[in-house]
mmCIF file of C-alpha atoms in Angstrom:
data_model
loop_
_atom_site.group_PDB
_atom_site.id
_atom_site.type_symbol
_atom_site.label_atom_id
_atom_site.label_comp_id
_atom_site.label_asym_id
_atom_site.label_seq_id
_atom_site.Cartn_x
_atom_site.Cartn_y
_atom_site.Cartn_z
ATOM 1 C CA MET A 1 0.000 0.000 0.000
ATOM 2 C CA ARG A 2 1.034 3.558 -0.683
ATOM 3 C CA LEU A 3 0.340 5.664 2.397
ATOM 4 C CA ALA A 4 0.381 9.380 3.088
ATOM 5 C CA VAL A 5 0.857 10.291 6.750
ATOM 6 C CA ILE A 6 -0.137 13.833 7.742
ATOM 7 C CA PHE A 7 -0.063 15.659 11.063
ATOM 8 C CA GLU A 8 0.770 19.007 12.661
ATOM 9 C CA SER A 9 3.860 19.158 14.861
ATOM 10 C CA SER A 10 7.471 20.315 14.794
ATOM 11 C CA PRO A 11 10.509 18.320 13.655
ATOM 12 C CA PHE A 12 12.658 21.113 15.125
ATOM 13 C CA ASP A 13 11.510 20.524 18.715
ATOM 14 C CA ARG A 14 10.748 16.835 18.808
ATOM 15 C CA LYS A 15 8.361 16.019 21.639
ATOM 16 C CA GLY A 16 5.339 13.814 22.347
ATOM 17 C CA LEU A 17 3.203 13.916 19.195
ATOM 18 C CA PHE A 18 6.121 14.171 16.779
ATOM 19 C CA ASN A 19 7.931 11.274 18.442
ATOM 20 C CA ALA A 20 4.754 9.176 18.464
ATOM 21 C CA VAL A 21 4.137 9.695 14.742
ATOM 22 C CA HIS A 22 7.816 9.228 13.888
ATOM 23 C CA ASN A 23 7.978 5.881 15.657
ATOM 24 C CA ARG A 24 4.688 4.762 14.117
ATOM 25 C CA VAL A 25 6.029 5.559 10.626
ATOM 26 C CA LYS A 26 9.353 3.890 11.359
ATOM 27 C CA HIS A 27 7.702 0.649 12.446
ATOM 28 C CA LEU A 28 5.158 0.658 9.617
ATOM 29 C CA LEU A 29 8.051 0.929 7.153
ATOM 30 C CA ALA A 30 9.838 -1.914 8.936
ATOM 31 C CA THR A 31 6.998 -4.277 7.982
ATOM 32 C CA GLY A 32 8.076 -3.962 4.346
ATOM 33 C CA GLU A 33 4.436 -3.962 3.266
ATOM 34 C CA CYS A 34 3.920 -0.277 2.515
ATOM 35 C CA SER A 35 5.572 2.857 1.207
ATOM 36 C CA ILE A 36 5.010 6.092 3.089
ATOM 37 C CA ASP A 37 5.260 9.801 2.338
ATOM 38 C CA VAL A 38 5.058 11.996 5.422
ATOM 39 C CA PHE A 39 3.621 15.525 5.467
ATOM 40 C CA CYS A 40 4.257 17.722 8.499
ATOM 41 C CA ILE A 41 2.051 20.793 8.946
ATOM 42 C CA HIS A 42 3.779 23.728 10.656
ATOM 43 C CA SER A 43 2.876 27.359 11.306
ATOM 44 C CA ARG A 44 5.194 30.073 10.027
ATOM 45 C CA ASP A 45 5.147 32.833 12.645
ATOM 46 C CA ASN A 46 6.482 36.340 12.268
ATOM 47 C CA ALA A 47 8.305 38.136 15.092
ATOM 48 C CA PHE A 48 5.066 39.470 16.566
ATOM 49 C CA THR A 49 3.158 36.167 16.604
ATOM 50 C CA ARG A 50 6.213 34.371 17.982
ATOM 51 C CA ARG A 51 6.167 36.721 20.970
ATOM 52 C CA VAL A 52 2.422 36.301 21.449
ATOM 53 C CA ARG A 53 2.455 32.509 21.068
ATOM 54 C CA HIS A 54 5.846 31.938 22.767
ATOM 55 C CA THR A 55 7.100 29.962 19.772
ATOM 56 C CA PRO A 56 10.745 29.765 18.635
ATOM 57 C CA SER A 57 12.147 30.772 15.273
ATOM 58 C CA VAL A 58 12.546 27.722 13.017
ATOM 59 C CA PRO A 59 14.264 27.123 9.651
ATOM 60 C CA ASP A 60 12.209 27.793 6.533
ATOM 61 C CA VAL A 61 12.821 24.549 4.652
ATOM 62 C CA ASP A 62 10.836 22.317 2.311
ATOM 63 C CA MET A 63 11.930 19.028 3.873
ATOM 64 C CA VAL A 64 13.431 17.746 7.107
ATOM 65 C CA GLU A 65 15.063 14.336 7.484
ATOM 66 C CA VAL A 66 14.965 12.515 10.813
ATOM 67 C CA GLU A 67 16.555 9.067 11.069
ATOM 68 C CA GLY A 68 16.196 8.501 7.354
ATOM 69 C CA ILE A 69 12.530 9.548 7.223
ATOM 70 C CA THR A 70 11.747 12.626 5.119
ATOM 71 C CA TYR A 71 9.152 15.081 6.416
ATOM 72 C CA ASN A 72 7.636 17.195 3.654
ATOM 73 C CA MET A 73 6.811 20.529 5.267
ATOM 74 C CA LEU A 74 3.444 22.197 4.677
ATOM 75 C CA TRP A 75 3.813 25.754 5.944
ATOM 76 C CA TYR A 76 0.912 28.017 6.803
ATOM 77 C CA ARG A 77 1.016 31.590 8.067
ATOM 78 C CA PHE A 78 -0.414 31.898 11.568
ATOM 79 C CA SER A 79 -3.255 34.410 11.274
ATOM 80 C CA VAL A 80 -4.526 36.565 14.105
ATOM 81 C CA ILE A 81 -7.761 36.934 12.103
ATOM 82 C CA ASP A 82 -8.189 33.152 12.068
ATOM 83 C CA HIS A 83 -7.462 33.025 15.796
ATOM 84 C CA VAL A 84 -10.168 35.605 16.504
ATOM 85 C CA MET A 85 -12.636 33.906 14.167
ATOM 86 C CA LEU A 86 -12.212 30.554 15.925
ATOM 87 C CA GLU A 87 -11.587 31.448 19.565
ATOM 88 C CA LYS A 88 -13.773 34.564 19.894
ATOM 89 C CA LEU A 89 -16.457 34.260 17.217
ATOM 90 C CA ASP A 90 -16.824 30.457 17.008
ATOM 91 C CA LEU A 91 -16.337 30.559 13.227
ATOM 92 C CA ARG A 92 -14.220 28.332 10.995
ATOM 93 C CA PRO A 93 -10.893 30.071 10.254
ATOM 94 C CA TRP A 94 -10.875 31.358 6.677
ATOM 95 C CA PHE A 95 -7.138 31.466 5.938
ATOM 96 C CA PHE A 96 -6.477 27.987 7.298
ATOM 97 C CA ARG A 97 -9.350 26.508 5.288
ATOM 98 C CA HIS A 98 -7.843 28.169 2.200
ATOM 99 C CA PHE A 99 -4.462 26.650 3.137
ATOM 100 C CA ILE A 100 -6.025 23.171 3.193
ATOM 101 C CA SER A 101 -7.787 23.610 -0.147
ATOM 102 C CA SER A 102 -4.536 24.887 -1.708
ATOM 103 C CA HIS A 103 -2.470 21.873 -0.598
ATOM 104 C CA VAL A 104 -4.891 18.932 -0.440
ATOM 105 C CA SER A 105 -3.986 17.904 -4.006
ATOM 106 C CA GLN A 106 -0.714 16.557 -2.609
ATOM 107 C CA LEU A 107 -2.740 13.708 -1.090
ATOM 108 C CA GLU A 108 -4.325 12.647 -4.379
ATOM 109 C CA GLY A 109 -3.509 9.161 -5.634
ATOM 110 C CA TYR A 110 -2.594 7.503 -2.340
ATOM 111 C CA ASP A 111 -4.234 4.259 -1.306
ATOM 112 C CA VAL A 112 -4.762 5.568 2.220
ATOM 113 C CA VAL A 113 -4.258 8.790 4.143
ATOM 114 C CA VAL A 114 -3.193 8.252 7.747
ATOM 115 C CA ALA A 115 -3.867 11.360 9.833
ATOM 116 C CA HIS A 116 -2.859 12.172 13.384
ATOM 117 C CA SER A 117 -4.930 14.545 15.526
ATOM 118 C CA PHE A 118 -7.374 17.229 14.462
ATOM 119 C CA THR A 119 -5.427 19.252 11.886
ATOM 120 C CA GLY A 120 -4.210 16.167 10.079
ATOM 121 C CA ALA A 121 -7.762 14.817 10.162
ATOM 122 C CA LEU A 122 -9.095 17.962 8.441
ATOM 123 C CA PHE A 123 -6.600 17.438 5.597
ATOM 124 C CA ALA A 124 -7.478 13.743 5.345
ATOM 125 C CA HIS A 125 -11.192 14.510 5.232
ATOM 126 C CA ALA A 126 -10.630 17.073 2.478
ATOM 127 C CA ALA A 127 -8.692 14.463 0.446
ATOM 128 C CA HIS A 128 -11.533 12.006 0.962
ATOM 129 C CA GLU A 129 -14.130 14.495 -0.262
ATOM 130 C CA SER A 130 -12.041 15.696 -3.210
ATOM 131 C CA TYR A 131 -10.466 12.445 -4.428
ATOM 132 C CA GLY A 132 -12.245 9.618 -2.617
ATOM 133 C CA VAL A 133 -9.126 8.589 -0.705
ATOM 134 C CA PRO A 134 -10.006 6.517 2.407
ATOM 135 C CA TYR A 135 -8.510 7.808 5.631
ATOM 136 C CA TYR A 136 -7.776 6.790 9.201
ATOM 137 C CA VAL A 137 -7.201 9.081 12.166
ATOM 138 C CA THR A 138 -5.216 8.504 15.344
ATOM 139 C CA TRP A 139 -6.366 10.663 18.256
ATOM 140 C CA HIS A 140 -3.767 11.335 20.951
ATOM 141 C CA GLY A 141 -5.406 13.198 23.843
ATOM 142 C CA SER A 142 -6.327 16.869 23.971
ATOM 143 C CA ASP A 143 -7.777 16.572 20.454
ATOM 144 C CA VAL A 144 -10.566 14.543 22.114
ATOM 145 C CA HIS A 145 -10.839 15.521 25.771
ATOM 146 C CA THR A 146 -10.095 19.274 25.571
ATOM 147 C CA HIS A 147 -10.026 21.074 22.210
ATOM 148 C CA PRO A 148 -13.452 20.046 20.833
ATOM 149 C CA TRP A 149 -15.125 21.592 23.865
ATOM 150 C CA ARG A 150 -13.567 25.042 23.447
ATOM 151 C CA VAL A 151 -15.739 26.105 20.519
ATOM 152 C CA SER A 152 -18.736 24.458 18.893
ATOM 153 C CA VAL A 153 -17.392 24.463 15.314
ATOM 154 C CA MET A 154 -14.386 22.428 16.439
ATOM 155 C CA LEU A 155 -16.701 19.903 18.065
ATOM 156 C CA GLN A 156 -18.818 19.746 14.890
ATOM 157 C CA ASP A 157 -15.772 19.229 12.670
ATOM 158 C CA THR A 158 -14.252 16.628 15.002
ATOM 159 C CA ARG A 159 -17.519 14.689 14.938
ATOM 160 C CA LYS A 160 -17.672 14.878 11.133
ATOM 161 C CA VAL A 161 -14.119 13.642 10.490
ATOM 162 C CA MET A 162 -14.564 10.825 13.050
ATOM 163 C CA GLU A 163 -17.789 9.607 11.454
ATOM 164 C CA ASP A 164 -16.419 9.707 7.892
ATOM 165 C CA ALA A 165 -13.123 7.949 8.706
ATOM 166 C CA GLU A 166 -12.638 4.275 7.865
ATOM 167 C CA CYS A 167 -11.489 3.835 11.457
ATOM 168 C CA ASN A 168 -10.487 6.041 14.370
ATOM 169 C CA PHE A 169 -7.569 4.871 16.496
ATOM 170 C CA PHE A 170 -7.267 5.981 20.112
ATOM 171 C CA VAL A 171 -4.060 5.686 22.119
ATOM 172 C CA SER A 172 -5.859 4.457 25.257
ATOM 173 C CA LYS A 173 -9.108 2.831 26.322
ATOM 174 C CA ALA A 174 -9.934 5.901 28.379
ATOM 175 C CA LEU A 175 -9.526 8.198 25.371
ATOM 176 C CA MET A 176 -11.760 6.003 23.227
ATOM 177 C CA ALA A 177 -14.412 6.077 25.950
ATOM 178 C CA ALA A 178 -14.126 9.874 26.119
ATOM 179 C CA SER A 179 -14.711 10.074 22.362
ATOM 180 C CA ASP A 180 -18.243 8.705 22.860
ATOM 181 C CA LYS A 181 -19.175 12.184 24.083
ATOM 182 C CA ILE A 182 -18.327 13.430 20.594
ATOM 183 C CA THR A 183 -19.964 10.622 18.616
ATOM 184 C CA VAL A 184 -20.911 6.975 18.912
ATOM 185 C CA ASN A 185 -21.482 6.716 15.157
ATOM 186 C CA ALA A 186 -17.887 6.029 14.169
ATOM 187 C CA SER A 187 -15.586 3.038 13.774
ATOM 188 C CA LYS A 188 -13.189 2.927 16.748
ATOM 189 C CA GLN A 189 -10.185 0.912 17.848
ATOM 190 C CA VAL A 190 -7.622 1.231 20.667
ATOM 191 C CA LEU A 191 -4.092 1.418 19.270
ATOM 192 C CA TYR A 192 -1.500 2.014 21.953
ATOM 193 C CA ASN A 193 1.681 3.935 21.349
ATOM 194 C CA GLY A 194 4.993 2.260 22.135
ATOM 195 C CA VAL A 195 8.359 3.234 23.548
ATOM 196 C CA SER A 196 11.422 4.110 21.457
ATOM 197 C CA ASP A 197 14.252 1.592 21.537
ATOM 198 C CA GLU A 198 16.555 4.191 23.102
ATOM 199 C CA PHE A 199 14.617 4.105 26.361
ATOM 200 C CA VAL A 200 16.196 1.158 28.154
ATOM 201 C CA GLU A 201 17.441 0.709 31.698
ATOM 202 C CA TYR A 202 21.200 1.284 31.937
ATOM 203 C CA ASP A 203 23.440 -1.072 33.851
ATOM 204 C CA ALA A 204 24.619 0.052 37.292
ATOM 205 C CA GLU A 205 27.911 1.519 36.084
ATOM 206 C CA GLU A 206 26.387 3.562 33.238
ATOM 207 C CA ARG A 207 23.531 4.700 35.460
ATOM 208 C CA LYS A 208 26.010 5.933 38.068
ATOM 209 C CA SER A 209 27.957 7.750 35.357
ATOM 210 C CA VAL A 210 24.973 9.659 33.946
ATOM 211 C CA ARG A 211 23.682 10.509 37.410
ATOM 212 C CA ASN A 212 27.090 11.947 38.304
ATOM 213 C CA ARG A 213 27.010 13.948 35.071
ATOM 214 C CA PHE A 214 23.724 15.504 36.213
ATOM 215 C CA GLY A 215 25.098 16.225 39.691
ATOM 216 C CA VAL A 216 23.317 13.350 41.429
ATOM 217 C CA GLY A 217 25.285 11.723 44.248
ATOM 218 C CA ASN A 218 25.236 8.031 45.114
ATOM 219 C CA ASP A 219 22.825 8.548 48.019
ATOM 220 C CA ASP A 220 20.591 11.118 46.320
ATOM 221 C CA ARG A 221 17.075 10.320 45.224
ATOM 222 C CA VAL A 222 15.535 12.214 42.300
ATOM 223 C CA VAL A 223 11.824 13.001 42.062
ATOM 224 C CA ALA A 224 10.910 14.588 38.744
ATOM 225 C CA PHE A 225 8.163 15.969 36.557
ATOM 226 C CA VAL A 226 8.782 15.722 32.800
ATOM 227 C CA GLY A 227 6.486 17.454 30.320
ATOM 228 C CA ASN A 228 4.958 20.714 29.196
ATOM 229 C CA LEU A 229 4.370 23.297 31.914
ATOM 230 C CA VAL A 230 0.754 23.949 30.973
ATOM 231 C CA PRO A 231 -2.542 23.917 32.925
ATOM 232 C CA VAL A 232 -3.755 20.469 31.772
ATOM 233 C CA LYS A 233 -0.639 18.925 33.336
ATOM 234 C CA ASN A 234 -1.741 20.340 36.717
ATOM 235 C CA VAL A 235 1.790 21.622 37.366
ATOM 236 C CA PRO A 236 0.744 24.315 39.924
ATOM 237 C CA VAL A 237 0.305 21.455 42.416
ATOM 238 C CA LEU A 238 3.947 20.337 42.091
ATOM 239 C CA PRO A 239 5.347 22.681 44.814
ATOM 240 C CA GLN A 240 2.892 21.237 47.342
ATOM 241 C CA ILE A 241 3.708 17.662 46.332
ATOM 242 C CA PHE A 242 7.445 18.276 46.491
ATOM 243 C CA ALA A 243 7.139 19.979 49.891
ATOM 244 C CA GLU A 244 5.182 17.028 51.304
ATOM 245 C CA VAL A 245 7.722 14.517 49.988
ATOM 246 C CA ALA A 246 10.651 16.554 51.360
ATOM 247 C CA LYS A 247 8.965 16.672 54.763
ATOM 248 C CA ARG A 248 8.362 12.918 54.935
ATOM 249 C CA PHE A 249 11.422 11.357 53.286
ATOM 250 C CA GLY A 250 14.478 11.116 55.471
ATOM 251 C CA GLY A 251 17.254 10.871 52.868
ATOM 252 C CA PRO A 252 18.859 13.378 50.475
ATOM 253 C CA LEU A 253 16.475 14.501 47.735
ATOM 254 C CA LYS A 254 16.626 16.372 44.466
ATOM 255 C CA PHE A 255 13.538 17.627 42.647
ATOM 256 C CA TRP A 256 13.649 18.158 38.902
ATOM 257 C CA ILE A 257 11.260 19.870 36.508
ATOM 258 C CA VAL A 258 12.134 18.954 32.929
ATOM 259 C CA GLY A 259 10.258 20.878 30.258
ATOM 260 C CA ASP A 260 9.002 24.361 29.553
ATOM 261 C CA GLY A 261 5.782 26.259 29.051
ATOM 262 C CA LYS A 262 3.766 29.296 30.013
ATOM 263 C CA LEU A 263 3.505 28.274 33.692
ATOM 264 C CA ARG A 264 7.267 28.056 34.236
ATOM 265 C CA LYS A 265 7.666 31.524 35.751
ATOM 266 C CA GLN A 266 4.772 30.878 38.111
ATOM 267 C CA LEU A 267 6.377 27.620 39.242
ATOM 268 C CA GLU A 268 9.804 29.168 39.695
ATOM 269 C CA SER A 269 8.300 31.989 41.742
ATOM 270 C CA SER A 270 6.340 29.629 43.994
ATOM 271 C CA MET A 271 9.413 27.505 44.686
ATOM 272 C CA THR A 272 11.990 30.201 45.388
ATOM 273 C CA GLN A 273 11.373 30.204 49.147
ATOM 274 C CA MET A 274 11.104 26.442 49.530
ATOM 275 C CA ASP A 275 13.796 24.669 51.492
ATOM 276 C CA PHE A 276 14.711 21.847 49.120
ATOM 277 C CA ASP A 277 16.946 21.210 46.108
ATOM 278 C CA ILE A 278 14.943 22.067 42.964
ATOM 279 C CA SER A 279 16.278 22.293 39.393
ATOM 280 C CA PHE A 280 14.472 23.581 36.302
ATOM 281 C CA TRP A 281 16.041 21.922 33.266
ATOM 282 C CA GLY A 282 13.893 23.514 30.563
ATOM 283 C CA ASN A 283 13.544 21.636 27.286
ATOM 284 C CA VAL A 284 16.030 18.793 26.936
ATOM 285 C CA LEU A 285 17.195 17.432 23.574
ATOM 286 C CA SER A 286 15.436 14.213 22.553
ATOM 287 C CA GLU A 287 18.712 12.320 22.374
ATOM 288 C CA ASP A 288 19.470 13.212 26.013
ATOM 289 C CA MET A 289 16.123 12.058 27.421
ATOM 290 C CA PRO A 290 17.070 8.376 27.958
ATOM 291 C CA ALA A 291 19.952 9.518 30.182
ATOM 292 C CA VAL A 292 17.614 11.866 32.062
ATOM 293 C CA MET A 293 15.090 9.066 32.614
ATOM 294 C CA ASN A 294 17.850 6.770 33.882
ATOM 295 C CA SER A 295 18.739 9.412 36.473
ATOM 296 C CA ILE A 296 15.225 9.650 37.911
ATOM 297 C CA ASP A 297 14.047 7.513 40.824
ATOM 298 C CA VAL A 298 10.379 8.553 40.778
ATOM 299 C CA LEU A 299 8.470 10.352 38.032
ATOM 300 C CA VAL A 300 5.283 12.161 39.026
ATOM 301 C CA LEU A 301 2.548 13.147 36.562
ATOM 302 C CA PRO A 302 -0.364 14.969 38.280
ATOM 303 C CA SER A 303 -2.310 15.744 35.073
ATOM 304 C CA LEU A 304 -5.950 16.785 34.910
ATOM 305 C CA ASN A 305 -6.330 14.695 31.740
ATOM 306 C CA GLU A 306 -4.187 12.548 29.446
ATOM 307 C CA GLY A 307 -4.430 10.398 26.347
ATOM 308 C CA LEU A 308 -1.580 7.939 26.812
ATOM 309 C CA PRO A 309 1.416 9.590 28.508
ATOM 310 C CA LEU A 310 4.517 8.321 26.704
ATOM 311 C CA VAL A 311 6.681 9.977 29.333
ATOM 312 C CA CYS A 312 5.396 7.443 31.884
ATOM 313 C CA ALA A 313 6.138 4.507 29.603
ATOM 314 C CA GLU A 314 9.610 5.858 28.844
ATOM 315 C CA ALA A 315 10.405 6.299 32.532
ATOM 316 C CA ILE A 316 9.265 2.765 33.409
ATOM 317 C CA SER A 317 11.355 1.384 30.525
ATOM 318 C CA CYS A 318 14.380 3.116 32.069
ATOM 319 C CA GLY A 319 13.776 1.593 35.497
ATOM 320 C CA ALA A 320 12.125 4.535 37.245
ATOM 321 C CA LYS A 321 9.010 4.252 39.383
ATOM 322 C CA VAL A 322 6.040 6.302 38.170
ATOM 323 C CA VAL A 323 2.998 7.673 39.985
ATOM 324 C CA GLY A 324 0.294 9.833 38.472
ATOM 325 C CA SER A 325 -3.262 11.046 38.751
ATOM 326 C CA ASP A 326 -6.071 8.610 38.044
ATOM 327 C CA VAL A 327 -7.174 10.222 34.779
ATOM 328 C CA GLY A 328 -7.196 9.300 31.102
ATOM 329 C CA GLY A 329 -4.683 6.670 30.056
ATOM 330 C CA ILE A 330 -2.325 7.122 33.041
ATOM 331 C CA PRO A 331 -3.510 4.003 34.949
ATOM 332 C CA GLU A 332 -3.268 1.976 31.737
ATOM 333 C CA VAL A 333 0.484 2.667 31.765
ATOM 334 C CA VAL A 334 1.433 2.854 35.440
ATOM 335 C CA GLY A 335 -1.147 0.467 36.902
ATOM 336 C CA HIS A 336 -4.243 1.345 38.906
ATOM 337 C CA ASP A 337 -2.368 0.949 42.210
ATOM 338 C CA ASN A 338 -0.065 3.810 41.188
ATOM 339 C CA ALA A 339 -2.808 6.161 39.974
ATOM 340 C CA VAL A 340 -4.153 8.574 42.597
ATOM 341 C CA PRO A 341 -7.646 10.115 42.316
ATOM 342 C CA LEU A 342 -7.799 13.892 42.058
ATOM 343 C CA GLY A 343 -9.526 15.555 44.993
ATOM 344 C CA ASP A 344 -8.966 17.237 48.343
ATOM 345 C CA SER A 345 -6.481 14.597 49.538
ATOM 346 C CA PHE A 346 -4.598 14.331 46.232
ATOM 347 C CA VAL A 347 -1.384 16.019 47.405
ATOM 348 C CA LYS A 348 -1.170 13.912 50.562
ATOM 349 C CA ASP A 349 -2.034 10.665 48.768
ATOM 350 C CA ILE A 350 0.373 11.106 45.879
ATOM 351 C CA ALA A 351 3.146 12.162 48.279
ATOM 352 C CA ASP A 352 2.510 8.946 50.240
ATOM 353 C CA LYS A 353 2.986 6.936 47.052
ATOM 354 C CA ILE A 354 6.196 8.771 46.150
ATOM 355 C CA VAL A 355 7.710 8.281 49.610
ATOM 356 C CA SER A 356 6.784 4.600 49.542
ATOM 357 C CA MET A 357 8.528 4.249 46.181
ATOM 358 C CA LEU A 358 11.618 6.097 47.435
ATOM 359 C CA ASN A 359 11.773 3.725 50.397
ATOM 360 C CA GLY A 360 11.647 0.701 48.108
ATOM 361 C CA GLN A 361 8.247 -0.398 49.383
ATOM 362 C CA SER A 362 6.488 -0.666 46.025
ATOM 363 C CA PRO A 363 6.870 -3.464 43.452
ATOM 364 C CA VAL A 364 8.774 -3.067 40.207
ATOM 365 C CA GLN A 365 6.585 -1.614 37.465
ATOM 366 C CA THR A 366 6.401 -3.261 34.053
ATOM 367 C CA LEU A 367 4.682 -2.067 30.911
ATOM 368 C CA PRO A 368 1.672 -3.874 29.455
ATOM 369 C CA SER A 369 2.595 -5.924 26.376
ATOM 370 C CA GLU A 370 0.169 -3.821 24.288
ATOM 371 C CA ILE A 371 2.489 -0.816 24.608
ATOM 372 C CA SER A 372 4.737 -1.853 21.737
ATOM 373 C CA TRP A 373 5.472 -0.073 18.465
ATOM 374 C CA SER A 374 5.882 -3.346 16.565
ATOM 375 C CA ARG A 375 2.529 -4.625 17.774
ATOM 376 C CA THR A 376 0.838 -1.306 17.013
ATOM 377 C CA ALA A 377 2.278 -1.089 13.482
ATOM 378 C CA SER A 378 1.266 -4.681 12.718
ATOM 379 C CA LEU A 379 -2.292 -4.152 13.987
ATOM 380 C CA GLU A 380 -2.716 -0.825 12.190
ATOM 381 C CA LEU A 381 -1.495 -2.270 8.908
ATOM 382 C CA SER A 382 -3.747 -5.320 9.165
ATOM 383 C CA ILE A 383 -6.801 -3.127 9.801
ATOM 384 C CA MET A 384 -5.999 -0.906 6.818
ATOM 385 C CA GLN A 385 -5.345 -3.906 4.549
ATOM 386 C CA SER A 386 -8.619 -5.505 5.610
ATOM 387 C CA CYS A 387 -10.602 -2.343 4.917
ATOM 388 C CA GLN A 388 -8.819 -1.852 1.585
ATOM 389 C CA HIS A 389 -9.739 -5.384 0.565
ATOM 390 C CA LEU A 390 -13.393 -4.761 1.443
ATOM 391 C CA THR A 391 -13.568 -1.525 -0.553
ATOM 392 C CA ARG A 392 -12.082 -2.941 -3.737
#
């Protein structure tokens, strides 16, 4: 089969969604049963919109190659008018719709379009309407549980592209269940993400070496948050959690916050007077993340909602313990015993779990066998081949 994969992300700052799509493509290609062209949608901001949106300057190129996979860039100009139309007036953005109609011809002639998240799904739906190309959509999290509920036109369009897709893939059971609030009249399937091969547990000598490189002593324990510093991650609660853990754990502790976002200054301000060792690492290069994960003893993810948090799976693969809130796909990764319900006692309860893990009183965590890129690629391909056979 000849596939076109399309999604919106950044190959210049490779994080969750980009890494998920990249690994999916890599493992689909490894089956030897399909050829794939990848299209990456990216906004082109000017100096003003970069300041407003807190986005970095990126190279203006037609293609980007990552590990032998070519990403064909589809650039659109971020429009303040479109932003106002969507966010303030609940209208479909004019310039972005024109961008889709101007570029959708690039998807003509493929056997299947594989889209990821809402923007990719809009392109795939346009190719289906214009050229009859069947399409599949993978939904990753906020595109189901958050964004459709901001404005009604986004909910309407999400419902439409779900119902017209050959199949909708969801990265967790919880996310698929959440999608029923959008529509029950769509083909649905759980398709877990996997973990990159680089995320493995180091041997004792290498682990000691990387921990020393990050300033972690032999007796130190590291409790960390890794991710975007945004409201849905519930990061304002981290100072309280860290303070509780520092009060209860008797040994030397280091607290890390790895990542960046609009709540960083608020977090830094709230932690300046706290009497414990806290480090803000900012964004870390993708190639350095396995070493970071091998330096962490306990990862904490207190999110308000999640699709399937790859960061949890990566940490467990590197030998760290992981505790998180009992929302979305978190318990599907970390286990229900390590997922803490949100509520009045959340800080106390999650701190209890962290301290227990630091004291070696919790069992070793292992990932479910379903969280595997090879398994996911094989299942996705078989579903697409089956549907292609039926439509011929």
